[in-house]
XYZ file of C-alpha atoms in Angstrom:
554
model
C -51.793 55.435 -2.611
C -54.335 53.615 -0.430
C -53.428 50.857 2.069
C -54.522 47.920 -0.095
C -52.372 49.230 -2.953
C -49.364 49.673 -0.631
C -49.862 46.121 0.686
C -50.045 44.762 -2.832
C -46.829 46.595 -3.833
C -45.075 45.373 -0.662
C -46.100 41.778 -1.297
C -45.020 41.984 -4.958
C -41.575 43.228 -3.972
C -41.259 40.551 -1.308
C -42.223 37.856 -3.802
C -39.701 39.154 -6.344
C -37.043 39.078 -3.643
C -38.078 35.598 -2.574
C -37.939 34.354 -6.182
C -34.452 35.851 -6.673
C -33.140 34.278 -3.471
C -34.713 30.918 -4.278
C -33.020 30.873 -7.647
C -29.671 31.707 -6.003
C -30.148 28.876 -3.522
C -30.661 26.312 -6.251
C -27.210 27.191 -7.701
C -25.399 26.597 -4.393
C -24.686 22.934 -3.702
C -21.833 23.440 -1.248
C -23.452 23.367 2.214
C -21.467 26.036 4.185
C -21.914 28.712 1.509
C -25.556 27.732 1.043
C -26.278 28.132 4.774
C -24.672 31.585 4.775
C -26.799 32.580 1.779
C -30.002 31.281 3.410
C -29.318 32.999 6.714
C -28.264 36.322 5.192
C -31.205 36.363 2.805
C -33.730 35.603 5.545
C -32.263 38.306 7.809
C -32.278 40.932 5.049
C -35.805 39.946 3.957
C -37.351 40.953 7.280
C -34.734 43.448 8.517
C -32.992 41.395 11.234
C -29.589 42.341 12.654
C -28.494 38.893 13.838
C -29.327 35.237 13.325
C -27.982 31.711 13.250
C -28.652 28.311 11.713
C -28.300 25.085 13.672
C -28.539 21.705 11.938
C -29.033 18.204 13.247
C -25.670 16.578 14.024
C -24.449 14.539 11.019
C -20.768 13.715 11.400
C -20.427 12.854 7.712
C -21.050 16.487 6.824
C -18.442 17.996 9.093
C -15.651 19.572 7.070
C -14.218 21.600 9.968
C -14.765 21.887 13.744
C -18.082 23.459 14.711
C -19.739 24.528 17.954
C -21.898 21.586 19.012
C -24.783 22.388 21.365
C -27.300 19.849 22.677
C -27.230 17.585 19.613
C -27.435 20.536 17.183
C -24.511 22.108 15.329
C -24.302 25.844 14.775
C -23.389 25.800 11.102
C -23.824 29.470 10.121
C -24.114 32.824 11.934
C -25.110 36.320 10.869
C -23.395 39.214 12.657
C -22.444 37.010 15.588
C -18.706 36.780 16.440
C -17.611 33.118 16.753
C -16.488 33.565 20.357
C -20.060 34.432 21.409
C -21.747 31.477 19.715
C -21.669 29.299 22.846
C -23.819 31.884 24.675
C -26.772 30.864 22.481
C -26.868 27.381 23.943
C -30.156 27.955 25.830
C -31.921 28.448 22.479
C -30.700 25.091 21.246
C -31.824 23.064 24.217
C -34.985 20.982 23.906
C -38.116 23.165 23.573
C -41.784 22.132 23.507
C -42.684 21.041 19.926
C -44.761 24.130 19.108
C -44.490 23.407 15.410
C -45.472 20.478 13.289
C -44.280 19.801 9.756
C -47.850 19.180 8.734
C -49.465 21.559 11.240
C -51.476 24.701 10.688
C -50.120 28.187 10.272
C -51.283 29.357 13.713
C -49.047 26.788 15.399
C -45.998 28.002 13.505
C -46.181 31.670 14.405
C -44.497 31.913 17.814
C -42.683 35.216 18.270
C -44.415 35.732 21.600
C -43.703 32.260 23.041
C -42.951 32.936 26.706
C -40.556 30.002 27.039
C -38.590 30.992 23.930
C -38.493 34.670 24.906
C -37.282 33.769 28.397
C -34.346 31.925 26.851
C -33.572 34.941 24.674
C -33.360 37.064 27.881
C -30.924 34.463 29.317
C -28.718 34.856 26.229
C -28.945 38.655 26.478
C -27.811 38.581 30.107
C -24.828 36.430 29.157
C -23.812 38.683 26.297
C -24.805 41.995 27.894
C -26.685 43.124 24.762
C -30.285 43.388 23.604
C -31.399 40.922 20.946
C -35.073 41.857 21.006
C -37.705 39.478 19.651
C -36.842 36.095 18.162
C -38.504 34.021 15.490
C -37.708 30.347 15.335
C -38.054 28.749 11.879
C -37.895 24.945 11.527
C -36.339 23.508 8.363
C -38.543 20.555 7.432
C -38.104 18.191 4.538
C -41.309 16.199 4.445
C -41.505 14.983 8.084
C -37.784 15.199 8.839
C -36.511 18.138 10.874
C -33.219 19.218 9.306
C -32.497 22.176 11.586
C -33.613 25.560 12.911
C -33.148 29.184 11.843
C -33.156 31.833 14.585
C -33.663 35.512 13.620
C -33.498 38.442 16.072
C -35.020 41.935 15.651
C -35.146 44.696 18.256
C -36.514 47.681 16.295
C -40.114 46.453 15.928
C -42.110 43.271 16.475
C -42.481 40.437 13.993
C -45.808 40.340 12.203
C -47.817 37.472 10.795
C -46.992 38.801 7.324
C -43.256 38.448 8.149
C -43.905 34.901 9.207
C -45.881 34.044 6.070
C -43.119 35.459 3.899
C -40.427 33.602 5.863
C -42.388 30.357 5.861
C -42.454 30.289 2.090
C -38.749 31.022 2.063
C -37.969 28.378 4.668
C -39.813 25.715 2.682
C -37.505 26.386 -0.286
C -34.466 26.632 1.986
C -35.177 23.203 3.466
C -35.235 21.658 0.007
C -31.933 23.362 -0.838
C -30.334 22.168 2.405
C -31.567 18.636 1.764
C -30.121 18.661 -1.765
C -26.829 20.088 -0.550
C -26.615 17.385 2.103
C -27.178 14.680 -0.502
C -24.495 16.186 -2.747
C -22.168 16.495 0.228
C -22.777 12.875 1.202
C -22.234 11.772 -2.369
C -18.944 13.662 -2.559
C -17.876 12.274 0.813
C -18.602 8.690 -0.282
C -16.881 9.326 -3.587
C -13.839 10.709 -1.834
C -13.821 7.813 0.632
C -14.094 5.271 -2.180
C -11.318 6.977 -4.168
C -9.098 6.955 -1.059
C -9.771 3.275 -0.471
C -9.037 2.399 -4.086
C -5.913 4.542 -4.279
C -4.448 3.231 -1.024
C -5.410 -0.403 -1.438
C -2.446 -2.783 -1.184
C -3.922 -4.800 -4.051
C -4.042 -3.515 -7.616
C -7.426 -2.205 -8.714
C -8.503 -1.493 -12.278
C -11.914 -0.170 -13.333
C -12.871 -0.761 -16.949
C -15.729 0.529 -19.051
C -17.918 -1.855 -21.012
C -15.416 -1.678 -23.927
C -12.739 -2.971 -21.535
C -10.757 0.259 -21.578
C -9.114 1.598 -18.443
C -11.131 4.175 -16.506
C -9.383 4.059 -13.125
C -6.058 2.517 -12.006
C -4.665 2.780 -8.478
C -1.072 3.294 -7.368
C -0.486 -0.338 -6.416
C -1.385 -1.605 -9.900
C 0.459 1.181 -11.665
C 3.579 0.084 -9.778
C 2.985 -3.538 -10.703
C 2.691 -2.847 -14.425
C 5.425 -0.171 -14.391
C 3.206 2.500 -16.017
C 1.914 5.870 -14.835
C -1.800 6.632 -14.530
C -1.649 8.914 -17.597
C -0.096 6.130 -19.650
C -2.917 3.682 -18.858
C -6.137 5.694 -18.920
C -8.214 4.955 -22.004
C -6.017 2.059 -23.154
C -7.409 -1.438 -23.770
C -7.134 -3.681 -20.766
C -4.927 -6.256 -22.524
C -2.276 -3.593 -23.157
C -2.055 -2.819 -19.444
C -2.426 -6.344 -18.021
C -0.130 -8.331 -20.301
C -0.411 -11.879 -18.984
C 1.421 -15.015 -19.982
C 0.905 -18.615 -18.861
C -2.720 -17.809 -18.088
C -4.810 -20.252 -16.079
C -8.530 -19.532 -15.890
C -10.603 -16.968 -17.739
C -8.740 -13.739 -18.542
C -11.458 -11.266 -19.414
C -8.974 -8.824 -20.878
C -7.985 -11.388 -23.499
C -11.254 -13.167 -24.224
C -12.851 -12.490 -27.573
C -16.475 -12.767 -26.435
C -18.279 -9.594 -25.384
C -17.969 -8.839 -21.643
C -21.727 -8.335 -21.611
C -21.949 -12.091 -21.163
C -19.850 -11.948 -18.014
C -21.792 -13.796 -15.274
C -22.739 -11.933 -12.117
C -20.309 -14.093 -10.177
C -17.457 -12.660 -12.283
C -14.373 -14.410 -13.601
C -10.941 -15.285 -12.242
C -7.552 -16.131 -13.631
C -3.887 -16.393 -12.738
C -0.840 -15.631 -14.861
C 2.548 -14.030 -15.150
C 2.353 -10.253 -15.534
C 5.003 -9.041 -17.942
C 6.669 -5.806 -16.771
C 8.745 -3.262 -18.708
C 12.392 -4.250 -18.705
C 11.703 -7.970 -18.855
C 10.689 -8.630 -15.266
C 7.512 -10.440 -14.312
C 5.373 -11.196 -11.300
C 2.640 -13.783 -10.786
C -0.818 -12.312 -10.175
C -4.337 -13.465 -9.489
C -7.074 -11.377 -11.126
C -10.718 -11.322 -10.119
C -13.137 -9.611 -12.559
C -16.373 -8.325 -10.992
C -19.118 -6.839 -13.214
C -21.223 -3.821 -12.238
C -24.679 -3.827 -13.822
C -27.172 -0.993 -14.202
C -29.985 -1.392 -11.658
C -32.587 -0.132 -14.082
C -31.926 -2.158 -17.211
C -29.400 -4.738 -15.976
C -26.846 -3.490 -18.533
C -23.137 -3.821 -17.910
C -21.681 -0.484 -16.792
C -18.177 -1.244 -15.467
C -15.866 -4.127 -14.761
C -13.680 -4.057 -11.646
C -10.421 -6.019 -11.864
C -8.840 -6.793 -8.515
C -5.175 -7.761 -9.053
C -3.368 -9.593 -6.247
C 0.363 -10.287 -6.316
C 0.748 -13.996 -5.563
C 4.416 -14.215 -6.497
C 5.345 -15.053 -2.948
C 2.848 -17.908 -2.772
C 3.930 -19.227 -6.141
C 7.579 -18.997 -5.060
C 6.759 -20.913 -1.863
C 5.169 -23.630 -3.984
C 8.228 -23.681 -6.227
C 10.433 -23.733 -3.146
C 8.673 -26.817 -1.854
C 9.066 -28.395 -5.281
C 12.728 -27.392 -5.335
C 13.320 -28.834 -1.905
C 11.710 -32.104 -2.997
C 13.929 -32.053 -6.055
C 16.995 -31.555 -3.854
C 16.024 -34.473 -1.643
C 15.299 -36.684 -4.621
C 18.303 -35.714 -6.745
C 21.056 -33.938 -4.823
C 20.909 -36.473 -1.981
C 19.931 -39.487 -4.037
C 22.798 -39.219 -6.531
C 25.719 -39.397 -4.065
C 23.961 -42.073 -2.038
C 23.493 -44.174 -5.158
C 27.164 -43.774 -6.135
C 28.405 -44.594 -2.676
C 26.231 -47.662 -2.522
C 27.179 -48.757 -6.017
C 30.928 -48.480 -5.482
C 30.682 -50.084 -2.046
C 28.715 -53.043 -3.437
C 31.208 -53.393 -6.249
C 34.175 -53.432 -3.880
C 32.414 -55.904 -1.636
C 31.755 -58.503 -4.333
C 33.206 -61.836 -3.180
C 33.881 -63.048 -6.712
C 36.126 -60.128 -7.626
C 39.734 -59.496 -6.709
C 40.374 -55.777 -7.208
C 43.865 -54.442 -7.599
C 45.096 -51.702 -5.325
C 44.734 -48.905 -7.923
C 41.122 -49.809 -8.777
C 40.196 -50.072 -5.128
C 41.875 -46.740 -4.378
C 39.986 -45.040 -7.250
C 36.665 -46.472 -6.086
C 37.291 -45.430 -2.493
C 38.226 -41.908 -3.719
C 34.857 -41.657 -5.513
C 33.114 -42.833 -2.320
C 34.992 -40.220 -0.297
C 34.196 -37.400 -2.758
C 30.486 -38.269 -2.866
C 30.405 -38.561 0.918
C 31.959 -35.085 1.156
C 29.381 -33.762 -1.288
C 26.591 -35.388 0.716
C 27.988 -34.017 3.972
C 28.238 -30.477 2.512
C 24.617 -30.558 1.351
C 23.396 -31.881 4.687
C 25.395 -29.209 6.539
C 23.870 -26.524 4.313
C 20.372 -27.758 5.077
C 21.161 -27.829 8.792
C 22.564 -24.289 8.620
C 19.399 -23.061 6.921
C 17.338 -24.726 9.610
C 19.439 -23.128 12.376
C 19.189 -19.687 10.812
C 15.405 -19.919 10.603
C 15.086 -21.307 14.122
C 17.394 -19.195 16.267
C 20.163 -17.567 14.333
C 23.735 -18.421 13.455
C 26.320 -18.933 16.195
C 29.784 -17.627 15.460
C 33.110 -18.469 17.143
C 34.956 -15.166 17.162
C 38.692 -14.659 16.836
C 41.138 -12.471 14.919
C 41.070 -13.489 11.256
C 43.672 -12.813 8.593
C 41.057 -12.576 5.811
C 43.687 -12.109 3.107
C 45.344 -15.408 4.078
C 41.940 -17.134 4.042
C 41.364 -15.826 0.489
C 44.748 -17.061 -0.703
C 44.117 -20.565 0.706
C 40.735 -20.787 -0.976
C 42.248 -19.689 -4.283
C 44.990 -22.291 -4.011
C 42.475 -25.095 -3.347
C 40.345 -24.194 -6.359
C 43.345 -23.861 -8.676
C 43.822 -27.626 -8.317
C 40.146 -28.279 -9.197
C 39.893 -26.407 -12.517
C 42.041 -26.196 -15.601
C 39.850 -23.795 -17.590
C 39.956 -20.953 -15.104
C 42.767 -18.668 -14.006
C 42.320 -17.612 -10.382
C 44.163 -14.508 -9.253
C 44.392 -12.837 -5.859
C 44.594 -9.032 -5.843
C 45.155 -7.247 -2.543
C 47.162 -4.057 -3.227
C 47.649 -3.385 0.500
C 47.731 -5.582 3.585
C 44.292 -5.889 5.131
C 43.695 -5.446 8.890
C 42.464 -8.253 11.086
C 38.796 -9.136 11.008
C 37.051 -10.012 14.242
C 34.986 -12.979 13.112
C 34.563 -16.692 12.636
C 37.375 -17.875 10.380
C 35.669 -21.108 9.292
C 32.458 -19.263 8.380
C 34.371 -16.574 6.481
C 36.232 -19.309 4.609
C 32.805 -20.756 3.762
C 31.789 -17.370 2.307
C 34.768 -17.191 -0.051
C 34.443 -20.898 -0.919
C 30.824 -20.407 -1.943
C 31.612 -17.316 -4.004
C 34.571 -18.820 -5.833
C 32.698 -22.082 -6.389
C 29.790 -20.158 -7.942
C 32.168 -18.160 -10.130
C 33.629 -21.382 -11.535
C 30.257 -23.038 -11.928
C 28.729 -20.154 -13.873
C 31.791 -19.595 -16.076
C 31.560 -22.768 -18.160
C 33.916 -21.386 -20.842
C 36.600 -20.605 -18.291
C 38.263 -17.213 -17.930
C 39.717 -15.106 -15.188
C 38.370 -15.224 -11.627
C 39.765 -12.526 -9.383
C 39.627 -12.408 -5.571
C 40.532 -9.014 -4.126
C 39.797 -6.365 -1.613
C 40.696 -3.062 0.042
C 40.077 -1.053 3.183
C 37.579 1.803 3.413
C 38.197 4.305 6.197
C 35.775 6.709 7.759
C 33.441 6.803 10.736
C 33.468 3.005 10.755
C 36.341 1.290 8.934
C 35.528 -1.796 6.916
C 37.138 -4.298 4.617
C 35.667 -4.700 1.139
C 36.142 -8.096 -0.517
C 35.073 -9.084 -4.015
C 34.983 -12.142 -6.271
C 34.702 -11.335 -9.990
C 34.234 -13.719 -12.932
C 33.766 -13.552 -16.676
C 30.819 -15.903 -16.815
C 27.274 -15.834 -18.134
C 26.129 -12.994 -15.877
C 22.803 -12.376 -14.172
C 19.779 -10.489 -15.566
C 19.245 -7.185 -13.760
C 15.763 -8.059 -12.599
C 17.063 -11.199 -10.851
C 19.960 -9.584 -8.979
C 17.857 -8.753 -5.919
C 16.791 -12.417 -5.521
C 20.014 -14.353 -5.959
C 20.520 -14.395 -2.176
C 17.082 -15.947 -1.527
C 16.807 -19.472 -0.206
C 16.663 -22.145 -2.953
C 16.718 -19.444 -5.670
C 18.736 -20.119 -8.796
C 19.055 -17.799 -11.770
C 16.721 -18.839 -14.620
C 19.024 -20.052 -17.412
C 19.765 -23.105 -19.473
C 23.037 -23.508 -17.549
C 21.115 -23.743 -14.289
C 19.268 -26.821 -15.513
C 22.525 -28.574 -16.373
C 24.472 -27.509 -13.286
C 24.291 -29.153 -9.924
C 23.297 -27.008 -6.990
C 20.643 -26.447 -4.371
C 20.344 -22.680 -4.364
C 21.537 -22.500 -0.753
C 25.109 -21.243 -1.169
C 24.418 -17.522 -1.613
C 21.626 -17.632 0.987
C 24.067 -18.990 3.581
C 26.777 -16.601 2.402
C 24.511 -13.623 3.021
C 23.484 -14.995 6.419
C 27.113 -15.339 7.522
C 28.127 -11.876 6.229
C 25.157 -10.181 7.962
C 25.840 -12.135 11.167
C 29.293 -10.479 11.125
C 27.647 -7.067 10.772
C 28.506 -6.803 7.088
C 26.752 -6.433 3.772
C 26.744 -8.299 0.474
C 25.556 -7.331 -3.016
C 26.161 -8.136 -6.677
C 26.828 -6.326 -9.938
C 26.405 -8.142 -13.195
C 25.650 -7.946 -16.877
C 24.240 -10.759 -18.984
C 27.233 -12.197 -20.837
C 29.576 -9.829 -19.091
C 30.332 -11.651 -15.849
C 29.394 -11.093 -12.214
C 31.105 -9.453 -9.263
C 29.989 -10.172 -5.688
C 31.017 -7.605 -3.072
C 31.256 -8.263 0.668
C 31.924 -5.694 3.379
C 33.051 -6.655 6.888
C 33.547 -4.151 9.755
C 36.942 -3.977 11.411
C 36.210 -1.595 14.265
C 36.389 -2.821 17.862
C 32.628 -2.487 18.402
C 32.213 -5.833 16.666
C 33.969 -7.529 19.576
C 30.967 -6.762 21.771
C 28.975 -9.263 19.718
C 31.133 -12.195 20.871
C 29.070 -15.174 21.898
C 25.795 -13.646 20.743
C 23.311 -15.213 18.355
C 22.737 -13.255 15.169
C 19.230 -13.630 13.793
C 19.130 -13.546 10.001
């Protein structure tokens, strides 16, 4: 076969090989594997033993530590052990721009560049091996330099035909690298966005144009009490079940969401949770429109728990109510009876005067107790609660409290149940009496039909001995979802009895503060209609004595 025929056959085989490799590159969108394919294919195409690819430094693409040399990253190697990669640094330093993305072919063929070959010799001296000739192939996408391919061959010199073949390959490789970078960036942004959504403290819901759930994050799933699998694909109104809505609730509106203004919509309401609980939320609906046609694609619902802010507003309202009612009522009675007794035209008998003065005294005591509670709350918030420590016979304190309340109620039977004598408590006797007084008073107040109220306790031994006290009633009980809040300031259980019963919602708050100041704990167990039991633990070990004279912040 003559030379022209051999050349034609060689070129045909090379083109077939190039076509096969190009097709393979288009199916690889993951950058590391694509770079290995490009480098291996280029080396095999022209019979090179070693090579490497270095790309421009783009931190967003880094999925693992790489060798970084002079602003370029070595991203793939061919027959080069990783520990020797740093020896190739001279090749990655700034070189004269002997190529141009739009330049002629003569400028691109540089196997005999003296500067480049000198650097190859420097690498060879460092490694103690022969690399031979080098060809440097720039990866251009339009006018942007994406990176460089270096190929080394020692058996025979590179020819212009090798370069022409490689140049066609490199052009396709640059496009593949560019596409892989775009996919990688897209995946990175997607992953970053998913991480932000999933770990956001606020609830996030993404809806399709039919207002069905596409994405829900952990925070919102916890708010609604449903798992992600239980919400995906469901209508929005089944996931965000709002009551007492103020504003425009897009999940409930009958009009098509396509009419949602670009500024979005906002509403507030009570989010009903499984089990009967609820929280107050603020929801902002933001539409996402298609850039091309302006059609609605998705709706993002940002759900913020504003229960705390709503509670603070209610707390202010409650405090105002306390000032206007709880203080006003005893003051009005005291003033009324005092004015009546002071009338100059009346001559009151001793029994009437004594009864009126008794009412004045009782209302004054009630007023004093409320004022003291408010002052205690203020002290706790400001600097803590000061306790006057001494040995306390807590069982005797409980019996005295029971005896006092037996004279104040005829409907209730108050029993004291201490199977064994309790040890001394190192604490403030007056404050501990206040704890039991508040608990027994609440038990009577929330047992309108009467019944048994039991005060009892026992000793728990172990690493740290403690006394356990309890006050149990047979009253209306407390809903399970409200148990955790009954010790909050100004909080009162939501019931019809609450609205007809006097109280400021400070008793249990102060009780908890006193117990915790003694190093103890307090909690409640209750069933609606089945009564309530409040438990208090107080340490009895000698370590508590070290707290004498200290301020306990609550």
